[in-house]
Every structure is written in structure tokens, then in C-alpha cells.
XYZ file of C-alpha atoms in Angstrom:
695
model
C 0.045 0.009 0.081
C 1.271 3.404 -0.914
C 0.827 6.589 1.220
C -2.501 8.263 0.541
C -2.254 10.596 -2.428
C -3.468 14.236 -2.745
C -6.418 14.050 -5.155
C -7.216 17.063 -7.404
C -10.573 17.165 -9.149
C -11.134 19.225 -12.247
C -14.837 19.607 -12.826
C -17.067 21.640 -15.211
C -19.778 21.299 -17.822
C -18.960 19.482 -21.057
C -16.706 21.317 -23.401
C -15.015 23.359 -20.771
C -11.653 21.892 -21.639
C -11.096 19.759 -18.565
C -9.338 16.849 -20.271
C -6.725 19.119 -22.014
C -6.341 21.176 -18.722
C -5.784 18.016 -16.661
C -3.242 16.585 -19.038
C -1.323 19.802 -19.220
C -1.453 20.404 -15.460
C -0.200 16.870 -14.879
C 2.752 17.512 -17.254
C 3.721 20.526 -15.166
C 3.329 18.728 -11.887
C 5.506 15.743 -13.097
C 8.553 18.015 -12.895
C 8.712 17.243 -9.162
C 5.962 14.600 -8.537
C 4.566 11.204 -9.629
C 1.081 11.942 -11.024
C -1.843 9.641 -12.028
C -4.686 10.800 -14.269
C -8.286 9.450 -14.344
C -10.940 10.533 -16.856
C -14.584 10.145 -15.911
C -15.648 9.771 -19.583
C -14.191 6.306 -19.340
C -16.629 5.080 -16.670
C -19.929 6.749 -17.427
C -22.333 4.006 -18.388
C -23.825 5.529 -21.464
C -25.334 8.929 -22.522
C -27.826 8.962 -19.674
C -25.303 7.658 -17.177
C -24.044 10.751 -15.357
C -25.459 9.841 -11.977
C -24.538 6.223 -12.296
C -21.071 7.033 -13.489
C -20.403 9.220 -10.509
C -21.511 6.485 -8.187
C -19.108 4.063 -9.852
C -16.362 6.668 -9.883
C -16.606 7.231 -6.076
C -16.918 3.565 -4.990
C -14.465 1.946 -7.430
C -11.923 4.733 -8.094
C -11.777 7.320 -5.319
C -12.349 5.003 -2.333
C -9.237 2.721 -2.985
C -7.068 5.566 -4.301
C -7.749 7.622 -1.153
C -6.357 4.718 0.883
C -3.249 4.506 -1.325
C -4.525 1.372 -2.989
C -4.781 0.642 -6.760
C -8.278 1.170 -8.215
C -9.723 -1.472 -10.338
C -12.799 -0.314 -12.303
C -14.964 -1.286 -15.169
C -14.661 0.909 -18.376
C -17.481 1.700 -20.741
C -17.340 0.763 -24.421
C -18.935 3.749 -26.229
C -18.959 1.872 -29.570
C -20.807 -1.086 -28.249
C -22.804 0.775 -25.589
C -21.972 -1.699 -22.968
C -19.403 -2.353 -20.204
C -15.906 -2.725 -21.576
C -12.727 -4.173 -20.008
C -11.456 -3.866 -16.463
C -8.751 -1.191 -15.928
C -6.466 -0.194 -13.172
C -5.488 3.317 -11.927
C -2.398 3.321 -9.753
C -2.040 5.602 -6.786
C 0.620 8.300 -6.978
C 1.794 11.208 -5.017
C -0.777 13.342 -6.802
C -3.831 12.066 -8.520
C -5.802 14.222 -10.957
C -9.405 13.221 -11.767
C -11.377 15.142 -14.376
C -14.792 15.087 -15.829
C -18.381 16.177 -15.328
C -19.087 15.213 -11.658
C -15.444 14.744 -10.546
C -16.178 17.074 -7.635
C -19.687 16.114 -6.940
C -20.913 15.931 -3.333
C -20.178 12.383 -2.740
C -16.685 12.843 -4.074
C -15.631 15.999 -2.161
C -14.667 14.181 1.092
C -11.907 12.405 -0.776
C -10.502 15.478 -2.521
C -7.652 17.760 -1.583
C -8.627 20.380 -4.077
C -11.603 21.232 -6.324
C -11.001 23.039 -9.652
C -14.079 24.322 -11.502
C -13.395 24.987 -15.256
C -15.626 27.529 -17.037
C -16.168 28.556 -20.689
C -18.967 30.333 -22.507
C -21.820 28.028 -23.698
C -21.155 28.482 -27.439
C -17.436 27.768 -26.957
C -18.251 24.681 -24.913
C -20.542 23.215 -27.423
C -18.143 23.844 -30.388
C -15.193 22.490 -28.386
C -17.000 19.359 -27.390
C -18.486 18.551 -30.743
C -15.177 19.277 -32.527
C -13.418 16.754 -30.291
C -15.913 13.945 -30.354
C -17.418 14.692 -33.875
C -20.728 13.071 -34.898
C -20.671 10.654 -31.939
C -21.693 13.328 -29.480
C -23.938 15.533 -31.560
C -27.211 13.606 -31.209
C -26.728 13.339 -27.480
C -25.603 16.923 -26.549
C -29.047 18.061 -25.332
C -29.621 14.869 -23.470
C -26.299 15.131 -21.603
C -26.592 18.891 -21.036
C -29.965 18.235 -19.301
C -28.333 15.765 -16.903
C -25.582 18.372 -16.191
C -28.199 20.988 -15.272
C -30.260 18.662 -13.168
C -27.175 17.571 -11.265
C -25.924 21.146 -10.699
C -29.419 22.394 -9.596
C -29.010 20.185 -6.432
C -25.181 20.276 -6.054
C -23.431 23.682 -6.176
C -19.989 22.437 -7.199
C -18.782 25.864 -8.380
C -19.582 27.203 -4.994
C -17.506 24.590 -3.297
C -14.591 24.990 -5.718
C -11.176 25.931 -4.315
C -10.180 27.368 -7.689
C -12.107 28.680 -10.631
C -10.585 28.929 -14.002
C -11.809 30.717 -17.133
C -10.363 28.141 -19.527
C -9.431 30.096 -22.669
C -7.707 27.024 -24.077
C -4.639 29.037 -24.987
C -2.209 27.279 -22.753
C -2.304 29.795 -19.976
C -4.719 28.093 -17.587
C -2.418 25.264 -16.356
C 0.373 27.765 -15.568
C -2.008 30.022 -13.766
C -3.438 27.143 -11.761
C 0.079 26.010 -10.702
C 0.812 29.404 -9.352
C -2.325 29.258 -7.092
C -2.475 25.582 -6.061
C 0.393 25.898 -3.457
C -1.681 28.424 -1.590
C -4.280 25.824 -0.714
C -3.571 24.507 2.868
C -4.324 20.841 1.770
C -1.782 21.135 -1.090
C 0.953 23.219 0.357
C 2.943 20.341 1.924
C 3.022 18.249 -1.236
C 3.719 21.255 -3.422
C 6.718 22.434 -1.380
C 8.975 22.143 -4.421
C 6.772 24.607 -6.242
C 6.899 27.070 -3.308
C 10.696 26.689 -3.103
C 10.953 27.555 -6.746
C 9.593 30.931 -5.977
C 12.583 31.752 -3.807
C 15.049 31.292 -6.738
C 13.708 34.265 -8.873
C 16.093 36.364 -10.927
C 15.631 40.059 -10.686
C 16.653 42.492 -13.483
C 17.392 46.090 -12.354
C 18.168 48.978 -14.722
C 19.071 52.490 -13.590
C 18.032 55.532 -15.775
C 19.619 58.779 -14.720
C 16.249 60.611 -15.367
C 13.806 62.389 -13.046
C 10.450 61.907 -14.805
C 7.240 63.770 -13.908
C 5.710 61.161 -11.551
C 2.072 61.637 -12.304
C 2.652 61.615 -16.087
C 4.678 58.458 -15.769
C 2.042 56.679 -13.675
C -0.677 57.727 -16.137
C 1.455 56.521 -19.062
C 2.374 53.050 -17.709
C -0.794 52.283 -15.539
C -3.576 54.723 -16.498
C -5.558 51.688 -18.020
C -4.661 49.081 -15.480
C -7.558 47.676 -13.481
C -5.165 47.076 -10.473
C -2.387 49.477 -9.835
C -0.433 51.022 -6.884
C 1.549 54.221 -6.490
C 3.443 54.650 -3.292
C 4.137 58.266 -3.648
C 6.690 60.231 -1.624
C 4.925 63.347 -2.749
C 6.638 65.660 -0.392
C 10.150 64.762 -1.582
C 10.827 68.272 -2.731
C 10.053 69.628 0.899
C 12.293 67.299 2.744
C 14.422 67.855 4.721
C 14.289 71.704 4.365
C 10.554 72.020 4.620
C 10.077 69.386 7.263
C 10.646 71.680 10.132
C 12.462 69.079 12.105
C 15.244 69.892 14.601
C 17.777 67.057 14.386
C 21.547 67.224 14.055
C 24.355 64.742 12.905
C 22.252 62.744 10.658
C 19.739 62.980 7.714
C 16.272 63.722 9.038
C 13.692 60.907 9.171
C 11.396 62.922 6.867
C 14.100 62.980 4.146
C 14.703 59.157 4.503
C 10.837 58.566 4.310
C 10.567 60.685 1.151
C 13.376 59.285 -0.837
C 11.567 56.603 -2.971
C 8.328 56.297 -4.903
C 7.063 52.934 -6.277
C 4.703 52.328 -9.200
C 3.393 48.908 -10.324
C 0.378 46.954 -11.460
C -0.450 43.219 -11.484
C 0.126 42.647 -15.223
C 2.647 40.323 -16.804
C 3.790 36.791 -16.164
C 4.028 37.010 -12.415
C 1.031 39.311 -11.676
C -1.422 38.346 -9.000
C -4.266 40.037 -7.000
C -5.634 39.078 -3.639
C -8.414 40.387 -1.570
C -9.362 39.097 1.921
C -12.691 39.153 3.724
C -13.577 37.514 7.002
C -11.282 34.655 6.890
C -11.059 34.005 3.162
C -8.497 35.187 0.695
C -9.375 35.225 -3.105
C -6.206 35.111 -5.031
C -6.312 35.646 -8.829
C -3.680 34.862 -11.334
C -4.410 35.382 -14.999
C -7.479 33.201 -15.806
C -7.657 31.527 -12.475
C -9.056 32.457 -8.937
C -8.258 30.456 -5.777
C -10.308 30.583 -2.585
C -8.019 30.190 0.299
C -9.612 29.779 3.825
C -7.727 30.882 6.878
C -6.349 34.062 8.561
C -4.873 36.689 6.364
C -1.544 36.827 8.293
C -1.224 33.025 7.977
C -1.650 33.418 4.184
C 0.869 36.296 4.124
C 3.393 34.085 5.926
C 3.202 31.586 3.062
C 3.907 34.153 0.382
C 6.224 36.594 2.041
C 8.971 36.764 4.690
C 11.679 34.531 3.108
C 14.106 36.168 0.893
C 13.326 35.214 -2.772
C 15.693 37.598 -4.645
C 19.010 39.299 -4.187
C 19.146 43.019 -3.975
C 20.775 44.196 -7.124
C 24.262 45.643 -6.822
C 24.075 49.435 -6.581
C 20.336 49.519 -6.031
C 19.596 51.652 -2.883
C 15.901 50.974 -2.395
C 14.226 48.547 0.032
C 11.618 47.298 -2.396
C 12.686 44.561 -4.837
C 9.228 43.669 -6.291
C 6.554 41.784 -4.373
C 3.121 42.582 -2.933
C 1.723 46.122 -2.605
C -1.635 47.417 -1.389
C -3.608 47.952 1.832
C -4.717 46.257 5.060
C -7.929 47.220 6.633
C -8.500 47.915 10.372
C -10.796 44.869 10.775
C -7.905 42.541 10.440
C -7.725 43.194 14.095
C -9.862 40.136 14.505
C -6.739 38.163 14.027
C -4.568 40.252 16.507
C -6.848 40.305 19.630
C -9.743 42.365 18.435
C -13.291 41.507 17.710
C -14.806 40.275 14.487
C -16.520 43.057 12.594
C -17.318 43.278 8.844
C -16.675 46.294 6.627
C -18.032 47.134 3.164
C -14.416 47.219 1.801
C -11.990 44.339 1.817
C -10.051 43.515 4.962
C -6.935 43.539 2.629
C -6.264 44.041 -1.100
C -2.779 43.523 -2.545
C -1.315 43.087 -6.032
C 1.816 41.071 -6.772
C 4.106 43.065 -8.987
C 6.570 41.093 -11.016
C 7.849 44.419 -12.527
C 7.832 48.013 -11.231
C 9.347 51.503 -11.508
C 11.075 52.974 -8.384
C 11.930 56.626 -8.382
C 14.931 57.719 -6.357
C 14.243 61.405 -5.516
C 17.530 61.964 -3.773
C 19.604 60.967 -6.778
C 17.214 62.018 -9.534
C 17.073 58.489 -11.005
C 14.494 55.938 -11.969
C 15.051 52.189 -11.465
C 13.226 49.692 -13.700
C 12.843 46.328 -11.849
C 11.509 43.078 -13.561
C 11.587 39.456 -12.685
C 13.172 37.286 -15.390
C 10.199 36.241 -17.672
C 9.327 35.887 -21.329
C 7.629 39.217 -21.342
C 10.323 41.151 -19.364
C 12.236 42.631 -22.239
C 9.157 44.107 -23.910
C 7.981 45.605 -20.601
C 11.469 47.142 -19.980
C 11.460 48.702 -23.410
C 7.929 50.169 -22.762
C 8.935 51.430 -19.281
C 12.144 52.907 -20.529
C 10.332 54.856 -23.245
C 7.684 56.048 -20.693
C 10.297 57.255 -18.291
C 12.097 59.155 -21.058
C 8.802 60.788 -22.229
C 7.918 61.767 -18.727
C 11.352 63.214 -18.048
C 10.710 65.766 -20.910
C 8.016 67.258 -18.744
C 8.719 69.703 -15.849
C 8.917 67.841 -12.577
C 5.256 67.321 -11.231
C 3.947 69.675 -13.939
C 0.249 70.523 -13.493
C -2.137 67.937 -15.030
C -4.961 69.061 -17.376
C -7.327 71.026 -15.251
C -4.919 70.417 -12.304
C -5.466 73.097 -9.599
C -5.375 72.049 -5.927
C -9.096 71.464 -5.931
C -11.424 69.029 -7.786
C -13.760 70.568 -10.341
C -17.214 68.874 -9.888
C -20.771 69.854 -10.777
C -21.427 70.232 -7.040
C -19.198 69.335 -4.020
C -20.149 66.066 -2.242
C -22.268 66.489 0.921
C -20.766 64.383 3.726
C -22.712 63.069 6.672
C -20.912 62.011 9.820
C -21.497 58.827 11.765
C -21.691 61.030 14.880
C -23.077 64.514 15.318
C -20.917 66.983 17.304
C -22.879 66.372 20.444
C -22.701 62.561 20.006
C -18.891 62.724 19.451
C -18.537 64.894 22.662
C -20.600 62.369 24.560
C -18.386 59.593 23.388
C -15.356 61.516 24.598
C -16.990 61.668 27.940
C -17.676 57.885 27.793
C -13.990 57.218 26.880
C -12.826 59.322 29.839
C -15.118 57.345 32.037
C -13.399 54.201 30.877
C -10.052 55.810 31.790
C -11.348 56.855 35.192
C -12.502 53.235 35.811
C -8.811 51.977 35.015
C -9.944 50.099 31.877
C -7.660 52.064 29.622
C -5.167 54.894 29.515
C -5.736 56.406 26.198
C -8.509 55.896 23.635
C -8.113 56.872 19.968
C -11.755 57.726 19.250
C -12.671 57.976 15.541
C -15.637 58.725 13.404
C -16.388 58.350 9.749
C -17.546 60.966 7.205
C -19.523 59.377 4.335
C -21.070 60.657 1.051
C -22.772 58.917 -1.876
C -22.452 60.395 -5.335
C -23.047 59.441 -8.976
C -19.951 57.542 -9.992
C -19.343 59.689 -13.017
C -19.131 62.928 -11.078
C -15.826 62.222 -9.395
C -12.638 61.060 -11.020
C -10.487 59.210 -8.301
C -7.180 59.909 -10.283
C -7.816 63.603 -10.583
C -8.955 63.751 -6.963
C -5.645 62.136 -5.886
C -3.607 64.538 -7.956
C -5.290 67.475 -6.285
C -4.845 66.002 -2.822
C -1.078 65.411 -3.373
C -0.639 69.057 -4.575
C -2.557 70.511 -1.579
C -1.131 68.161 1.172
C 2.179 66.473 0.018
C 3.211 63.698 2.371
C 5.959 61.106 2.799
C 3.559 58.196 2.600
C 1.048 59.519 0.138
C -0.380 56.808 -2.170
C -2.825 56.063 -4.911
C -4.383 52.636 -5.192
C -6.741 51.456 -7.839
C -7.939 47.910 -7.017
C -10.861 47.028 -9.221
C -13.817 49.026 -8.081
C -11.948 50.494 -5.007
C -9.751 53.572 -5.170
C -7.759 54.841 -2.276
C -6.298 58.407 -2.234
C -4.076 58.894 0.771
C -1.784 61.646 2.015
C -0.568 59.870 5.134
C 2.391 61.332 7.077
C 2.778 58.266 9.505
C 4.932 55.259 9.194
C 3.303 52.221 10.813
C 6.143 49.732 10.613
C 9.295 49.163 8.519
C 11.246 45.870 8.548
C 14.354 46.085 6.483
C 15.885 43.049 4.698
C 18.632 42.944 7.347
C 16.042 42.709 10.126
C 16.038 46.403 11.389
C 12.598 47.372 12.633
C 11.243 50.829 12.960
C 7.875 52.471 13.969
C 7.157 56.138 13.871
C 3.879 56.942 15.620
C 2.192 60.306 15.407
C 0.239 61.705 18.317
C -0.357 65.448 18.625
C -1.615 67.698 15.784
C -1.967 71.466 15.247
C -3.247 73.161 12.081
C -0.988 75.262 9.844
C -1.597 78.945 9.627
C -0.955 81.301 6.782
C 0.656 83.946 8.916
C 4.254 82.791 9.768
C 4.133 84.228 13.258
C 0.927 82.469 14.086
C 2.178 79.308 12.430
C 5.288 79.313 14.590
C 3.197 79.846 17.715
C 0.996 76.829 16.777
C 4.077 74.749 16.343
C 5.510 75.833 19.618
C 2.238 75.192 21.350
C 2.256 71.551 20.122
C 5.977 71.181 21.150
C 5.327 72.355 24.666
C 1.920 70.601 25.247
C 2.121 68.346 28.186
C -1.070 66.570 27.054
C 0.114 65.856 23.532
C 3.427 64.768 24.908
C 1.753 62.415 27.342
C -0.356 61.035 24.473
C 2.706 60.403 22.424
C 4.776 58.781 25.190
C 1.951 56.316 25.975
C 1.863 55.108 22.362
C 5.711 54.856 22.352
C 5.532 52.575 25.335
C 2.754 50.472 23.492
C 4.901 50.182 20.356
C 8.030 49.217 22.348
C 5.880 46.455 23.724
C 4.625 45.370 20.325
C 8.012 45.374 18.753
C 9.539 43.460 21.685
C 7.492 40.313 20.762
C 9.675 39.458 17.815
C 12.831 41.609 18.630
C 16.181 40.622 19.878
C 16.155 41.360 23.684
C 17.650 44.583 24.487
C 17.440 45.852 20.882
C 14.256 48.080 21.343
C 15.349 51.773 21.653
C 13.706 55.196 21.231
C 15.833 57.313 18.927
C 13.469 60.254 18.648
C 10.859 61.254 21.326
C 8.153 63.865 20.623
C 9.842 65.631 17.672
C 7.829 68.016 15.670
C 7.297 67.654 11.881
C 5.441 70.208 9.793
C 3.441 69.444 6.706
C 1.274 71.505 4.376
C -1.886 71.609 6.501
C -0.717 70.295 9.908
C 2.090 70.237 12.527
C 2.638 66.715 14.013
C 4.360 65.283 16.983
C 6.416 62.216 15.956
C 8.607 59.643 17.852
C 10.894 56.862 16.523
C 11.209 53.412 18.047
C 13.810 50.910 16.580
C 14.483 47.305 17.165
C 16.127 44.230 15.580
C 14.102 41.318 14.414
C 15.000 37.917 16.026
C 16.839 35.708 13.527
C 14.375 33.121 12.038
C 11.226 34.914 13.347
C 8.195 34.983 11.146
C 8.074 38.508 9.559
C 4.352 38.205 8.886
C 3.680 37.517 12.544
C 5.971 40.386 13.559
C 3.621 42.695 11.443
C 0.641 41.054 13.095
C 1.987 41.646 16.524
C 2.010 45.382 15.849
C -1.289 45.544 13.933
C -3.292 47.695 14.047
C -1.139 50.650 14.674
C -1.149 51.629 18.451
C -1.506 55.298 17.484
C -4.904 54.474 16.175
C -6.225 52.279 19.095
C -4.871 53.705 22.362
C -3.283 51.771 25.220
C -3.396 49.043 26.309
C -4.324 47.929 22.816
C -6.624 44.838 23.155
C -8.851 46.125 25.927
C -9.042 49.563 24.229
C -10.059 48.073 20.879
C -12.988 46.502 22.742
C -13.900 49.922 24.137
C -13.772 51.351 20.712
C -16.076 48.793 19.266
C -18.648 49.797 21.722
C -18.142 53.526 21.269
C -17.718 53.782 17.489
C -20.607 51.386 16.712
C -19.340 50.528 13.206
C -16.339 49.322 11.235
C -13.489 51.593 10.160
C -12.709 49.745 7.017
C -9.290 50.742 5.406
C -9.045 53.780 7.666
C -6.354 53.273 10.306
C -5.217 50.178 8.650
C -1.917 50.134 6.674
C -0.702 50.881 3.174
C 2.592 49.794 1.715
C 4.664 46.840 0.380
C 5.908 43.294 1.354
C 9.025 42.875 -0.805
C 10.706 39.748 -2.254
C 13.943 40.523 -0.271
C 11.681 40.072 2.924
C 11.454 43.768 3.656
C 8.218 45.736 4.341
C 7.332 49.324 4.786
C 3.868 50.279 5.771
C 2.142 53.543 6.540
C -0.823 54.169 8.744
C -3.990 54.811 6.606
C -4.860 58.203 7.773
C -5.715 61.446 5.824
C -7.179 58.839 3.372
C -10.212 59.085 1.071
C -11.701 55.766 0.027
C -13.815 55.696 -3.172
C -15.879 52.558 -3.481
C -17.681 52.243 -6.906
C -20.404 49.693 -6.176
C -21.287 49.013 -9.827
C -24.740 50.514 -9.661
C -23.730 53.844 -11.010
C -22.936 55.300 -7.480
C -19.719 55.760 -5.631
C -19.376 55.693 -1.806
C -16.838 58.194 -0.395
C -15.504 57.563 3.173
C -13.085 59.648 5.193
C -12.105 58.583 8.704
C -10.903 60.985 11.341
C -10.116 60.759 15.097
C -7.905 61.730 17.899
C -6.498 60.489 21.201
C -8.506 60.866 24.233
C -6.973 60.978 27.680
C -8.148 61.924 31.153
C -7.449 65.612 30.636
C -8.832 66.003 27.098
C -11.170 68.859 26.519
C -14.091 67.836 24.467
C -14.316 71.025 22.332
C -10.543 70.871 21.513
C -10.797 67.240 20.492
C -13.702 67.958 18.239
C -11.700 70.867 16.543
C -8.831 68.401 16.059
C -10.899 66.016 13.965
C -12.162 68.862 11.857
C -8.530 70.022 11.371
C -7.529 66.543 10.201
C -10.440 66.339 7.811
C -9.663 69.802 6.329
C -7.037 68.772 3.734
C -9.260 66.180 2.023
C -12.499 68.074 2.330
C -11.300 71.342 1.113
C -9.784 69.585 -1.878
C -13.255 68.329 -2.757
C -14.801 71.609 -2.106
C -16.848 69.918 0.731
C -17.595 71.092 4.259
C -17.240 69.230 7.492
C -20.917 68.129 8.243
C -22.916 70.050 10.785
C -24.367 66.884 12.136
């Protein structure tokens, strides 16, 4: 008896290309495994034998194979319309079974993975009849009726682990092989396929050009359904305009503002994942995999081990990989409660090629994994950089003022009226007085629903970045979701060498047009005992978060309560550094710090429970994270604040959301706290021509 094999079923209606798909997938898997194939068309007892054939298949094929035993079964002679000879299917490390009913309900307990193949009805009929000729033609309707009756009572597509739009162009088997290792049941046996991902070759090319960044993104990714721009939009202002007082080293603001990254999910290696409530949907080309389990567990399977070497001379931390956003509701995996949001809990693209702008050196780097389509993309990207370099840096776009021209500004409503928010401040202070928390980062959400065609997310982001440039600005277009962020706050950075850094912001003052008044506001923040206390409490929280996966004794505070100035606000910022334990899971190190303590309060877990009661609704992407998970095992994530989320629902409308909040302590003054959230909302609202809602 052999060890029990992993059984993969490929199911779908007739003509979906299951047989060819199974043969080609088996050929790919045989590079590392012994593979057996079984075709259900060999066992159906006639043209009305779908149900009986499935019964025979389960009892005489699946049952012995699942025990590691040879399966002896009776074939069907389609010419004589009677039972044929006895045949044997031997067990192997992987067994692929294919045919209509291969993943039917009686079969599923034996299966490690279910693949559902889809093709348009007219394509299926043509494909099936071309393959079987006149033999099948008289029976097409009869067989199709059996398929419909079976599927009416057995939702096989709904139970599929992977769904593939089988175009019969040779792409489907390769796409499936990229996704199969993500499935928990297949990951152990497909370890060689996972290991192959850690031997990728990276091409890096430097161009000594400083292209206009918006023009370059529009040229390369303006038509991409999924694209990300991590945009250090304040690079021209750092360090001179940062307002920091540090000596003996480059300022943190300058370091944060050095690189911008642009990418989409096109090309050989492109993938796209969304996660909601314990299920990740991962797409690669024609295929989509449904992967159950926590997001951070999935992240640990795809990131954290070095897969490429950093090219010689390349100064950036990003060497291709995953880019996108994590929503606040992922707190369900890190000690928080389970809430659902309208937006995904996470949305990431995998970029096998990207452009990285080095603003310090005035250079553009083209990065691409070795692939058949790499040379064509490099030529296209090179031409786009050269064309964008002919423009003045960050030249105004058509119609590009610092506002957004719309028929009428959106009218926002707030989850809380002013009086309700003040009452929640009092409730938070009561929790503090009871000893349940020390600090509560209380937030609310501004929402507006508008006709989808009245606001262009791209033009909106360009206006936001001109009005409020920031080191962690970003523009994400992920299907029907657009994210326009001007965040100044780093959540967590883990360098390839294991260095960790968090830079929480706590303490905000508005900017003033009058220089003297502006200087006074800055000084008021710098000398505020309340803001300093808020900041120090979060520093202590993050020291604890980092310590879970840090080398003992390596956690240090290199900056405490420094002041940084941006276009619309002054901020109080601290820096905590640590060194990751060798061999520690980087995904779990991120999870230990998530969500950002500056957006929860302290202590984190008990305060998150208080916030759930007070806020009475999900935050969505707001106060989550935006950034990258690189193939060299590095990550750099910003806190998703000063962030407008535009969710196009597909019914002609778009939902706009903007989260705002502030830290509540025992000595908070309700009116001052309410003024602070209005200040934080000003940059986005004023760009849209909108007002902070009265209610």
C-alpha cells in the first residue's frame, strides 16, 4: 500500500476543456511529482449515465485511491454501448481526476482540491463537438440536461477551491500551478513549487532621469484595473521643509521621502488578492483560488523568506513583491473582535515588475523578474520614463488646480453629530477613570454617496497630493476600489537585514498662513504636556509590540516627541527601533504590531473592545496600513490616515468615506478634540470643495 495521495478534481460542464487542462497540469506537476490521471468519460455507463457514472467513480476509483491502493474499475465501451474491459489506476503522490461530476458532493470528502473550469456556452458546445465529432452531436441536449439537473442540487462551483476561465490558450495550467500551493491541503506536497519562488532572478536597470511622476504613472498604468503608486509626494520639501530639529544625521522625513514605487499586476507573475472575514481570493491570469484561513497566516506563506537578491548598486528597500492595503478589521486576527466592513479587509497586488523613483539621486530604476515578457515591458517602461522626463517635474495635469472641479461638491454626513462625538469623549474618559484604559483613539467616519461619473479618483488624488504632500502619500486602484491617501505616518518598517522601525504620530496642530501664528502653533504643540503624554503612551505601547519578535535589549527610542510640519498640519512624531529575532516570522511580527497603536490607544486589546462599543461601526481601510511586502523580505507600511476611500459599487454610484479621530486622555477637552478631527479632515474636504458636516 502506498501513502494516501493528494487528489485534485477538475470539474465543469461538457466542453469546458477539462481533459486538456488535466493533461497539461499533470505534465507541469510531473517536474517534481509522480502523477496519475483518471478521466470520468471512461466510466460513465452511456449517454444517460451521469449519476450512475459518478456513483461508480466514487466507489471503485476514489475510495481505494484515497487509501493509497490501486483502483480497479470497469470501463464503458462507447462503440458497443456496454461495459468494457477492467482497468487499473495506480495511486501516486498526486492523482488528478477530471470530468463532469468529478467534484460532486459524494466525491468531495476524498478530494484535496476542487477546480471548476468555465467557458462560454457556445465555446463549450463547439469545443466538445469538434473533439468527439458526430458521436456526441445527437446526445448533446440529453447530456446537458443531466448536467443542469445535477448542478441544480449540487453547487459544485460554490465549493470549488479554484475557478478557471479556460481560454484553451495554454495559460490556464500555468495560472493554476501558481495558485495551487496556496491551498492548505496542497501546500505540503507542493513544497518544491513553493521553493522555486525563492530562486527568482531580478533584473534592475538605472536611468539617470527624473520623470514627472504623475505623467509616468498615467502612461504606464492609466488603463490598469489594479495598480499602486506609493508616492513620496513631499520629496521636494524634505528635509528643508520638514521643520524638524535634528543634528548629525539625515532627517527621518528625508529618509521616508526618498523613494516612490509604481506597479500593477500585469505580466507573467502578476497576481491580485482580496481578503474578507477569513477567506482570501487570489487571482492569477485566468484563475481564482479561494484560500480559507487568517490573512496573516496566508501572508506568511507568500512573504518573509528572501526570494531575490538586492541588485548591486540599487539603494531601495523594495525589490518587487506585494503592494496594497490592510484594513483595520484585520484586528480580528490580533486580539480584536470580528466586525465586517463594506471594503475588503486586505487588497494587494503582486508586481513582477515596477518602477522605483529615487528622488535623492534623480534616478529611475526599472525592476523586472526574469520572464518571457520582461524585455518588452522594460522597453515600454524605458520609453515612458524618457517621455515623462521631458516634462517639468510634477507639472500641472490638465485642469490640475489644488481642488477638484465637480458639478457640485459632495455632501458628507458624519457617523456622529458634534454632540454625539462629545458624549463619546466623555464615555472614553469614564473608561479611563475606571482603570480600563489609559488612552482611547476615538474615531468617526464621514460618508457621502455620489453618482460615480461625477468624481474622477485619479484627478482627486492629484489634487490631494498638490494640496497636502506627504512622505507616505499613495494612490491605489484595486478593481472598483480607489484609495487616495496623504498619510504622514509610518506604521512599521522591517528592513531586509532585520532592522525594525515604527514612527507613531500623536499630537496635531493646524498650519496658519501667517508665519508668526504658524510658529506659535508649532511651539504650542511642542510644549503641550497633554500631547506629549499621549505620544509617550503610544511609544510605550509600540515598544511592547516590537519586543514580541525583537532581539532582547534591541528596542530603543531614537526620537521622542519631535515636531514635523506638513502642508496643513504640524505633527508630534517619535521613532522606535528594534532588531528582528533571526528566524522569526516577519508576517507574525507585522501582526503583533497591527493595528497601529497610535490608532487604538493603550493598552491595545482592551481599548479596541472599548472602541468597538463607542464607535458602533467598522473603520474599513481607515487606520489600517498601506505599503509593500518585498521579495527581499522587507516591508514598509504607512498608517492609513488622511485617506479618502472611493468605493464604486457598480450600480452607477460611488461611496466616499473619510475617517478622522484623535487620542482621548483623562485631561482631554471635548471641544478641543472635536476641533482636532475637523482640522484633520480639512485637507481632504477642502480639496473636494466639501464642508465638515454640521451633524
